[in-house]
XYZ file of C-alpha atoms in Angstrom:
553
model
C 0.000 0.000 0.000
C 3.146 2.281 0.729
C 3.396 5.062 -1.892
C 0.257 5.151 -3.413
C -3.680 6.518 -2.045
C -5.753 4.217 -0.571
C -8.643 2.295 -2.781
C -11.385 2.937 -1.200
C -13.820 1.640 -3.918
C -16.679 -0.258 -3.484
C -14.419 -3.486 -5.024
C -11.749 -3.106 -2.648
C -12.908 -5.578 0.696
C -10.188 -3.602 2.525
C -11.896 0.127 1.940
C -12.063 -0.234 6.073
C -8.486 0.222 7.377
C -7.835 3.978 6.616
C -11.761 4.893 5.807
C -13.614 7.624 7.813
C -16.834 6.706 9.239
C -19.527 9.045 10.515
C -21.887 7.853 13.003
C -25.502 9.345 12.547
C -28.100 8.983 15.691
C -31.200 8.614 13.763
C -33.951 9.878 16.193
C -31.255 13.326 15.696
C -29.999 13.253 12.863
C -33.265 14.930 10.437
C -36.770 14.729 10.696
C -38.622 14.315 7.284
C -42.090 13.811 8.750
C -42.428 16.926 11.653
C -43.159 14.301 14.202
C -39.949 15.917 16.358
C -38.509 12.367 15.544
C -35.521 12.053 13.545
C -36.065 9.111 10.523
C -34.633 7.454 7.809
C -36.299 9.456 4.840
C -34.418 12.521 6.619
C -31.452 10.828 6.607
C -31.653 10.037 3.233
C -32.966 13.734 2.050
C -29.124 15.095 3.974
C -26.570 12.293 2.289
C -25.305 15.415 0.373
C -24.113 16.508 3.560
C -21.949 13.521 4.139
C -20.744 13.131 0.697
C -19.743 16.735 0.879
C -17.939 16.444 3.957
C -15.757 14.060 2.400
C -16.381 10.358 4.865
C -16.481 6.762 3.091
C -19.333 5.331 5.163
C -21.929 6.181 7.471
C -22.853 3.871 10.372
C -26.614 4.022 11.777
C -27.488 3.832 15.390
C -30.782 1.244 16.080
C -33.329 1.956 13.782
C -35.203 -0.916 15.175
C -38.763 -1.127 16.422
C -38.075 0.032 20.069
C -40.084 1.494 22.876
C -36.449 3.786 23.522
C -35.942 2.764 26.997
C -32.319 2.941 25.921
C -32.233 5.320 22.964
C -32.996 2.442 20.749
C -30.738 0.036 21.983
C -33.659 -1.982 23.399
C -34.487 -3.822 20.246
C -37.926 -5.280 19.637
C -37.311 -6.685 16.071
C -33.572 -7.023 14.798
C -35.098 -7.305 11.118
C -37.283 -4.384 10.748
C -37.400 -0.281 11.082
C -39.146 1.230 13.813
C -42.483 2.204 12.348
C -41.663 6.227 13.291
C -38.744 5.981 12.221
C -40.117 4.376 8.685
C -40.155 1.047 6.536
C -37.821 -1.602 5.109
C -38.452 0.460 1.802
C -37.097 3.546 3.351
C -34.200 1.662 4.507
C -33.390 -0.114 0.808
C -33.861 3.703 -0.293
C -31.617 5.010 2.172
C -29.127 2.493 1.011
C -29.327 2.999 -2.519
C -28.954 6.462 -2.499
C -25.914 6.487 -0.172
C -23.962 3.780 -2.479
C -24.952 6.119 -5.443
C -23.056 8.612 -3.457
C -19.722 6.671 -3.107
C -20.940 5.949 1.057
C -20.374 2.180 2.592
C -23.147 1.800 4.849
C -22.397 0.330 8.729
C -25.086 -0.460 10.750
C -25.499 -1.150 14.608
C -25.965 -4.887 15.482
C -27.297 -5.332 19.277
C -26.464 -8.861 20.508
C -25.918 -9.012 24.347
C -29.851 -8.288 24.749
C -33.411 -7.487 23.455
C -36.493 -5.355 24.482
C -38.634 -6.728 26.742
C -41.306 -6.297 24.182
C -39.526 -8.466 22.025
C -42.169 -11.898 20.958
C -39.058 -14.069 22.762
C -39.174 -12.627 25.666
C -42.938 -11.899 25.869
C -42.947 -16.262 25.237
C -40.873 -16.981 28.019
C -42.547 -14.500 30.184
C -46.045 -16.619 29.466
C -44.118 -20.182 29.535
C -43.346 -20.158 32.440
C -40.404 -21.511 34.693
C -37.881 -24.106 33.110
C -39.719 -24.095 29.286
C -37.426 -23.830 26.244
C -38.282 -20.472 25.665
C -36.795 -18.858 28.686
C -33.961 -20.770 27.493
C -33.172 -18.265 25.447
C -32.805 -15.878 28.024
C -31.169 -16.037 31.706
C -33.721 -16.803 34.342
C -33.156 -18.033 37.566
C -34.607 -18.622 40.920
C -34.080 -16.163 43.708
C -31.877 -16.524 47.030
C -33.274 -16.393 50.263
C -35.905 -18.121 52.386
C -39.056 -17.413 49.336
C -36.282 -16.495 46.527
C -36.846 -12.475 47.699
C -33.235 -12.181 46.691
C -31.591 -11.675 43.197
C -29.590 -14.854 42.140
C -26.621 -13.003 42.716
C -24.888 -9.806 43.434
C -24.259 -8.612 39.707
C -24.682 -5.188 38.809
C -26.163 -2.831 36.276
C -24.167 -1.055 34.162
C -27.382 1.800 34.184
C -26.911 1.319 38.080
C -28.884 -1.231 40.712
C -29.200 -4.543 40.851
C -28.656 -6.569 37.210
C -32.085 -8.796 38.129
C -35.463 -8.007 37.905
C -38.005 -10.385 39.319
C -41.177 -11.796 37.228
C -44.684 -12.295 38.462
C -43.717 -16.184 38.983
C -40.823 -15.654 41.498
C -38.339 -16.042 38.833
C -35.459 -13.274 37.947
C -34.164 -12.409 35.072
C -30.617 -11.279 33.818
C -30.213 -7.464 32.400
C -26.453 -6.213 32.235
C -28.382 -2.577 31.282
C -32.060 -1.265 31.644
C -34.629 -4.098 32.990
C -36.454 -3.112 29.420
C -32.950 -5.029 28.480
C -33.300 -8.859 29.236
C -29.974 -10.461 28.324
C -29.868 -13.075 25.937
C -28.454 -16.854 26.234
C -25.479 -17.513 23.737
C -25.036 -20.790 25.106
C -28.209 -21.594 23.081
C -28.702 -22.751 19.908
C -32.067 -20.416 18.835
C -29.811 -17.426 20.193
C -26.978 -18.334 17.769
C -29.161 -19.389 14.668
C -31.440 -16.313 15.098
C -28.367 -13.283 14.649
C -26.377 -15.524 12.004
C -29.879 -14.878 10.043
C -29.821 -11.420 11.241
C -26.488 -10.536 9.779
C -27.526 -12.180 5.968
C -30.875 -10.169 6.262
C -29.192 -7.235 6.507
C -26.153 -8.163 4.140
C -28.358 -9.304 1.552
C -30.256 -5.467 1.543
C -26.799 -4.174 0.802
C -24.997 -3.382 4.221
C -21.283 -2.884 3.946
C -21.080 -3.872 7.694
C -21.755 -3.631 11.532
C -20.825 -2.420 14.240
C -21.662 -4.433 17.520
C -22.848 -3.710 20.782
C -21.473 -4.416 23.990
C -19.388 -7.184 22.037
C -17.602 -8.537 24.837
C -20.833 -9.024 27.300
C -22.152 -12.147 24.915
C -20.957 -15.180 26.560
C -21.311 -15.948 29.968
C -20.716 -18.152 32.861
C -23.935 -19.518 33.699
C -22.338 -22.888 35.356
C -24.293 -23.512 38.597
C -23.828 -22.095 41.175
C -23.648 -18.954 39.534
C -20.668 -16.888 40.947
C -21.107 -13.454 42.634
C -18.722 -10.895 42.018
C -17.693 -10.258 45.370
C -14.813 -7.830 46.111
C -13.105 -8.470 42.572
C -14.115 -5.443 41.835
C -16.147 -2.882 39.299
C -19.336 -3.410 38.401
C -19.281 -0.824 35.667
C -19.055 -2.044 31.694
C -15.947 0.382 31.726
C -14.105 -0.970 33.991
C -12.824 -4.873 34.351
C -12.458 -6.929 37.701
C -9.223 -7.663 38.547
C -9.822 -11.319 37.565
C -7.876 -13.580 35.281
C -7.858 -12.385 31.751
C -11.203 -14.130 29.931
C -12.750 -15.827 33.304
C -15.102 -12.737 34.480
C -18.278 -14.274 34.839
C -20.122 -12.033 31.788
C -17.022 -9.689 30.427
C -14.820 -10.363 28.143
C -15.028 -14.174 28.326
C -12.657 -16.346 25.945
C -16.082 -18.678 24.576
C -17.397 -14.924 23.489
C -14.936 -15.517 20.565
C -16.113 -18.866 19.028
C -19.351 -17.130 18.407
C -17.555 -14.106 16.124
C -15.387 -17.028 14.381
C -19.030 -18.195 13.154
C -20.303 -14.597 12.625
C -16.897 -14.372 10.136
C -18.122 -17.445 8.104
C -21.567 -15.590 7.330
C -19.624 -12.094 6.753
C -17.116 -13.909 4.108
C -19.716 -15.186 2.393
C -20.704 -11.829 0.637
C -18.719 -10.415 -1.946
C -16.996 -8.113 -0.847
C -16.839 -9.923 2.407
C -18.910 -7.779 5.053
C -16.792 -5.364 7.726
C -17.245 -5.252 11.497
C -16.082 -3.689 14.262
C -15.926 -4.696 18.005
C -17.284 -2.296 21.016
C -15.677 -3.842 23.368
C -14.643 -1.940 26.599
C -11.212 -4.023 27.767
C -7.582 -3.603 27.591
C -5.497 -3.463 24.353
C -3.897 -7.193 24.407
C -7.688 -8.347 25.043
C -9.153 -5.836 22.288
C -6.916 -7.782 19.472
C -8.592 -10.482 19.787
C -11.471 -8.907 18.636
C -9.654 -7.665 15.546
C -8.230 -10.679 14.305
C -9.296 -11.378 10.601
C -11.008 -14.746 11.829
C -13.018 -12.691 13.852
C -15.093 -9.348 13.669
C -11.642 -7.563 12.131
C -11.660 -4.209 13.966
C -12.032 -2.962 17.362
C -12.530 0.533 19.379
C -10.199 1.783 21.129
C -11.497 3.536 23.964
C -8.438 4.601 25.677
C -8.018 7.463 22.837
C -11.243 8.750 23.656
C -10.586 8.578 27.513
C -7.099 10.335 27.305
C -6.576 13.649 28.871
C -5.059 16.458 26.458
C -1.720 15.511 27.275
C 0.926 15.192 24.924
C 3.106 12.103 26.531
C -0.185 10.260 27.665
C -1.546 10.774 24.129
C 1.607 9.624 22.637
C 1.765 6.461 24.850
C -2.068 5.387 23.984
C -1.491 6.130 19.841
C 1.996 3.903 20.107
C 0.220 1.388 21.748
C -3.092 1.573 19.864
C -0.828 1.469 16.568
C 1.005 -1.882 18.152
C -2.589 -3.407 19.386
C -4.041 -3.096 15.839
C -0.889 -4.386 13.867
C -0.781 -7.510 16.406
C -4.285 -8.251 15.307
C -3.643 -7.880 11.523
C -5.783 -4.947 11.776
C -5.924 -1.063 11.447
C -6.107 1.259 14.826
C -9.287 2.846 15.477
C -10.100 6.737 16.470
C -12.883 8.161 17.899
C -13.194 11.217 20.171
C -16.912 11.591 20.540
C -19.822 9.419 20.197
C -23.501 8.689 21.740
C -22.483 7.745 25.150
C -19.874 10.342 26.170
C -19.243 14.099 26.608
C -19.149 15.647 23.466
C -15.034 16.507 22.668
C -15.140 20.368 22.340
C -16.884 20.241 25.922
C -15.127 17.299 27.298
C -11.273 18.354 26.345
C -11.713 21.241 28.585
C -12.635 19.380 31.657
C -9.953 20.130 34.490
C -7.648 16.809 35.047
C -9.349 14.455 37.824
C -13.139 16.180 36.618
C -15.827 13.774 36.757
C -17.363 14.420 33.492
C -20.841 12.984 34.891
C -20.230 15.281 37.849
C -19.838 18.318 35.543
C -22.945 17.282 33.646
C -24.996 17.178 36.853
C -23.879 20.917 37.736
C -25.389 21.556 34.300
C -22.089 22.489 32.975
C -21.444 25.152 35.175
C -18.641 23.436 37.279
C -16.399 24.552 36.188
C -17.777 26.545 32.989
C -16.408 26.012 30.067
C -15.126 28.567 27.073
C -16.979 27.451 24.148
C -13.971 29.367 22.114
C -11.198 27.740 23.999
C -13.481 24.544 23.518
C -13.935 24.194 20.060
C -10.303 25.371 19.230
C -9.123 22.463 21.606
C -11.595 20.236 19.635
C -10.780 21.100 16.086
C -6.664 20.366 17.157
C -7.694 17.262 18.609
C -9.967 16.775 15.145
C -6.631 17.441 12.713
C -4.540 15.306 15.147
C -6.831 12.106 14.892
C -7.469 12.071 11.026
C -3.768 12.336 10.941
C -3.069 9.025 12.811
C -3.273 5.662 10.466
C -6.087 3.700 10.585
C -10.254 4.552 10.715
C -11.377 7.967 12.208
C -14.999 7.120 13.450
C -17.102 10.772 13.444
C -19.856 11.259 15.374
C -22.728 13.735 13.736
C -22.248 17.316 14.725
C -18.925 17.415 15.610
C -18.194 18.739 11.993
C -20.001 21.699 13.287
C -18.414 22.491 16.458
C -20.937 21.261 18.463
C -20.343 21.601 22.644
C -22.007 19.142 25.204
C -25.454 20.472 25.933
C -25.085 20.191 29.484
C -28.301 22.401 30.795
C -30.809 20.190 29.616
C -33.890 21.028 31.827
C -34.021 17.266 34.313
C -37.461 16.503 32.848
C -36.677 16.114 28.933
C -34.265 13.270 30.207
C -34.826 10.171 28.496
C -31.530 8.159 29.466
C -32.340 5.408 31.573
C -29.360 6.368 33.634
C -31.260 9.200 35.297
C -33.960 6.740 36.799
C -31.993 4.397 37.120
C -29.120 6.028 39.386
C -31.389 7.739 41.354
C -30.484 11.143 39.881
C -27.205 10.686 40.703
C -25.778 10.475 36.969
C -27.561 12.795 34.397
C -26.799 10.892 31.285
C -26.112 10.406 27.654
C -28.558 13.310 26.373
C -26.929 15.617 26.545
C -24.557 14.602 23.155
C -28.009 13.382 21.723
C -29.653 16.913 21.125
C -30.801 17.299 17.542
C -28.701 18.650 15.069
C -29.145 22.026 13.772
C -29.493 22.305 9.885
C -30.338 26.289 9.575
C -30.255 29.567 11.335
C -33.467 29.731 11.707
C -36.956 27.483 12.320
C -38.524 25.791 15.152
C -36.037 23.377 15.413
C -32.747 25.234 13.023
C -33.943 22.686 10.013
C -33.889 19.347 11.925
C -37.450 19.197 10.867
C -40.637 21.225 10.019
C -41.440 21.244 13.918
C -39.749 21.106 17.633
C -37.596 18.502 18.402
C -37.750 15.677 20.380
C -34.704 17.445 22.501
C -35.055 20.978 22.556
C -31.996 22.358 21.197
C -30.152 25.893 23.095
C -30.436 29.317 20.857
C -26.628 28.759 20.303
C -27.157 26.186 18.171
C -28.140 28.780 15.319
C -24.843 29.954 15.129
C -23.083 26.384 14.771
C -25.585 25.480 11.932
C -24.445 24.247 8.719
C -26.014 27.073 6.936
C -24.391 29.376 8.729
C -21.159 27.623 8.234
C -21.006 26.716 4.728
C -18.609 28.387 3.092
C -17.894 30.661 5.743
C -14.012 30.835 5.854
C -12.101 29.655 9.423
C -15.809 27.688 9.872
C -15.223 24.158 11.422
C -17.381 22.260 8.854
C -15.312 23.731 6.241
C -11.981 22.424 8.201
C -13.574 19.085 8.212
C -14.190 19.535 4.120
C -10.643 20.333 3.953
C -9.317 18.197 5.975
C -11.034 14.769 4.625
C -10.107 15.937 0.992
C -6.879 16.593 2.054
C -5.963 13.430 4.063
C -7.356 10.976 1.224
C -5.029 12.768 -1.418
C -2.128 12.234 1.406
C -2.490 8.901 2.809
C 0.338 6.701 2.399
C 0.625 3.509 4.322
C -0.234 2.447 7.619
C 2.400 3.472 10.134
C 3.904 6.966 11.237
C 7.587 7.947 12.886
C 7.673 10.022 15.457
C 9.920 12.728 15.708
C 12.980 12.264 18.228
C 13.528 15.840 19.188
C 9.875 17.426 19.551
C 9.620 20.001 22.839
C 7.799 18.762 25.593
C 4.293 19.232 24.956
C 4.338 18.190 21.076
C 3.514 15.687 19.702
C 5.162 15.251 16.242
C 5.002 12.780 13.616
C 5.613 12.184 9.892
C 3.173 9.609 7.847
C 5.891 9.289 4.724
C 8.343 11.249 3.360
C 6.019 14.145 1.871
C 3.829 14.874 5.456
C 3.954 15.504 8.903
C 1.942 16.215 11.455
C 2.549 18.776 14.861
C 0.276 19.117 17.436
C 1.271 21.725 20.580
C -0.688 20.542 23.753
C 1.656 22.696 25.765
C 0.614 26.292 27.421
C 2.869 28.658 25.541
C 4.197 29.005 21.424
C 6.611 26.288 19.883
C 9.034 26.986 17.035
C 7.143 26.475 13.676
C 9.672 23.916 11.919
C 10.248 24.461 7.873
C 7.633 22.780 5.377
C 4.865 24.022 3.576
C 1.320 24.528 5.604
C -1.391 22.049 3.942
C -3.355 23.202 6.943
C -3.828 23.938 10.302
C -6.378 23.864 12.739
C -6.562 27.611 13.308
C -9.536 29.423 11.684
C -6.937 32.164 10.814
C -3.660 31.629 8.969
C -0.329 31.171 11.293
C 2.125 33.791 11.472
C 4.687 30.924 9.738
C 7.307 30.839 12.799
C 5.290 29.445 15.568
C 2.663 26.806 16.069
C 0.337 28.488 19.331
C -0.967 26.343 22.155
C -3.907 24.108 21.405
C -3.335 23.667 17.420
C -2.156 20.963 15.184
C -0.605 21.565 11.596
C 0.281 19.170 8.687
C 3.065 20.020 6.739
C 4.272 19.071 3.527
């Protein structure tokens, strides 16, 4: 691949490894039919937008039928659109027009679990204790003298207890929101079920999938079932300190016999169908994921969760870069998607700030700059597409957009507000409808309000306002992604021995380089021709400021 562009052609099975990929939240991404609700016909009617920024794929969030007791994520049907959100025609439409457009489509896959509204679980719930159907699922009988007692001490990621008890006495397993009943890999119906999944949705023309909570599938349900004791965290972010592979439901070593058999069904399309792993553990564990046998990618987190420190930074990329290439796979990048603090809000958070702390102060401890914010976020931006391997987007950062922190408490949707007792706000905030124009009830998201009210700043970070507009951040993303497909060479970088503390410096071949100053004051500009810097005005051509990157020729 060394000295020439990457193919990224719908031919080429390997368009993945250096391909940008922008994540679009349906339910706020556009709303074509005023119901506040963002759908796939609006998605479909703003694919300009995407092929104009300059990305090789989009990946969709659930689109599922869902009552949204987690933002989609509690899936009723895994082979059908949520009727507000439109039809199976809508979704061959929305396909067709993005491949006319040069755009891979990616679409969410949600295995650990389904809605409790889904006909599987609604069976079991009627059949009753020890029936085939709650089989499928993970029900068991209670402790205590009249089984008052969950089966054992696991925890919620959303917060509480991880069982909920049935009518009958029995409990049942959900790792998230009770809406969330986890399913039974161990059985055979389970297994059968997603491998038809994944050719349903191959066969309509999906490129690939990303997949949910990948390392939660397989479990240890050997009786007695263990408790977790004083291991450790409960939290999906944060492993026990167990032996590698033996935690009773993370990060198991059966979890990867079931993506071996997911592989078979992927290679079986032409070009073989992409994938890539959420999986929240540590980068030795993460390759497995990746390996080519397997799902072929996996996110790296610990990007997203590094400070805006140059030698912590520089640590997680080398190792990131050394994770991916032990895996026969590209790194991944990602510094804001549904589930965190959005990056121009989040970069600015003092070291040792709980960002789900700041969020409960409404963003007003500490307050953030919005200026000092987005010009950290649009370094951090030019930094990541820099890096080899996939930059994963998430919609509205091309505009700028800050955390809404201030939502008023009761337009909260998340779960985790219930479910914590107040204690942790939630994901909403980064889920607030994006705004389209200057103007309207809802700046162009739709013909009506939103299903998230969106704050009177948003006018200004619209993409009419910003197209075109010189020094605009939508037009640095424009830039940028034309720019860095004409560049990319290969899939490794060198880092430069003698950068100043703060820097972090790198060349991707012998015609660019990349500088990014993390430090507090100006750093010597060194000699090479500005393709572009993160600055909305030009440099001054000796020094690179605090809080910009540059690429050089």
């Amino acid at each position: 691949m060394a000295g020439r562009s990457p193919d990224l052609s719908s031919k080429n099975p390997d368009w993945w490894r250096q391909a940008v990929i922008y994540q679009v939240y349906p339910r706020s991404f556009a709303d074509a039919d005023g119901d506040g609700l963002g759908d796939l016909r609006g998605i479909t009617q703003r694919l300009d937008h995407l092929a104009g920024l300059g990305v090789d794929a989009l990946w969709l969030s659930p689109f599922y039928p869902s009552e949204l007791a987690d933002g989609g994520y509690d899936v009723a049907d895994h082979r059908d659109v949520d009727p507000r959100l439109g039809t199976l025609d809508d979704f061959d439409a929305l396909v067709g027009e993005a491949h006319r457009l040069g755009l891979k489509v990616v679409v969410d896959i949600v295995p650990n679990h389904t809605s409790h509204q889904h006909p599987w679980f609604r069976e079991a719930l009627r059949s009753g204790p020890g029936s085939p159907a709650r089989e499928r699922y993970v029900f068991r009988p209670g402790r205590g003298a009249h089984g008052e007692l969950p089966p054992t001490d696991w925890q919620s990621v959303f917060g509480g207890s991880a069982w909920k008890r049935t009518p009958d006495g029995e409990w049942y397993l959900h790792l998230f929101a009770p809406e969330q009943p986890d399913l039974n890999w161990d059985n055979e119906d389970v297994r059968a079920d997603f491998r038809t999944t994944l050719r349903f949705w191959s066969g309509r023309g999906v490129d690939g999938f990303r997949v949910d909570v990948a390392h939660g599938l397989a479990k240890d349900l050997a009786e007695p079932l263990r408790d977790i004791g004083n291991i450790g965290a409960t939290g999906e972010t944060a492993l026990p300190l167990v032996e590698p592979g033996s935690h009773p439901y993370w990060d198991r070593d059966e979890v990867h016999e079931i993506y071996r058999d997911w592989r078979k069904v992927f290679d079986a399309f032409s070009p073989p169908r992409t994938a890539v792993a959420e999986a929240w553990v540590p980068g030795p564990r993460r390759a497995l994921y990746a390996r080519a046998d397997e799902l072929g990618q996996a996110f790296n987190f610990e990007y997203l969760e590094a400070r805006w420190d140059a030698d912590e930074l520089r640590r997680v990329i080398t190792d990131e870069l050394a994770t991916a290439r032990a895996a026969g796979a590209t790194a991944t990048w990602v510094l804001s998607n549904h589930d965190v603090v959005r990056h121009a809000s989040r970069l600015m958070l003092p070291p040792g700030t709980d960002p789900a702390a700041w969020l409960l102060s409404g963003g007003s401890a500490p307050a953030i700059d919005p200026v000092a914010g987005l010009r950290r976020a649009r370094a951090a931006t030019l930094l990541m597409l820099a890096l080899p391997g996939s930059s994963y987007l998430y919609q509205g950062e091309e505009l700028g957009l800050p955390e809404v922190a201030d939502l008023p408490t009761e337009v909260l949707q998340d779960p985790i507000w219930e479910q914590t007792g107040h204690v942790r706000k939630g994901r909403d905030g980064c889920r607030v409808p994006l705004p389209w124009t200057t103007t309207g009830p809802s700046y162009g998201f739709g013909p009506g309000a939103a299903w998230l009210p969106q704050p009177s700043s948003f006018a200004a970070y619209a993409v009419e306002a910003q197209t075109e507009a010189e020094g605009s951040t939508l037009e640095l993303y424009r830039t940028a992604l034309r720019l860095r497909r004409k560049l990319l060479e290969g899939e490794t970088l060198t880092w430069t021995p003698d950068a100043p503390a703060g820097v972090l410096d790198f060349t991707r071949s012998e015609t660019w380089r990349c500088m990014t100053n993390l430090g507090a004051g100006p750093v010597p500009l060194p000699p090479g021709e500005v393709l572009l810097t993160s600055t909305s005005s030009p440099l001054d051509g000796t020094t690179l400021p605090p809080d910009t990157t540059v690429w050089l020729a």
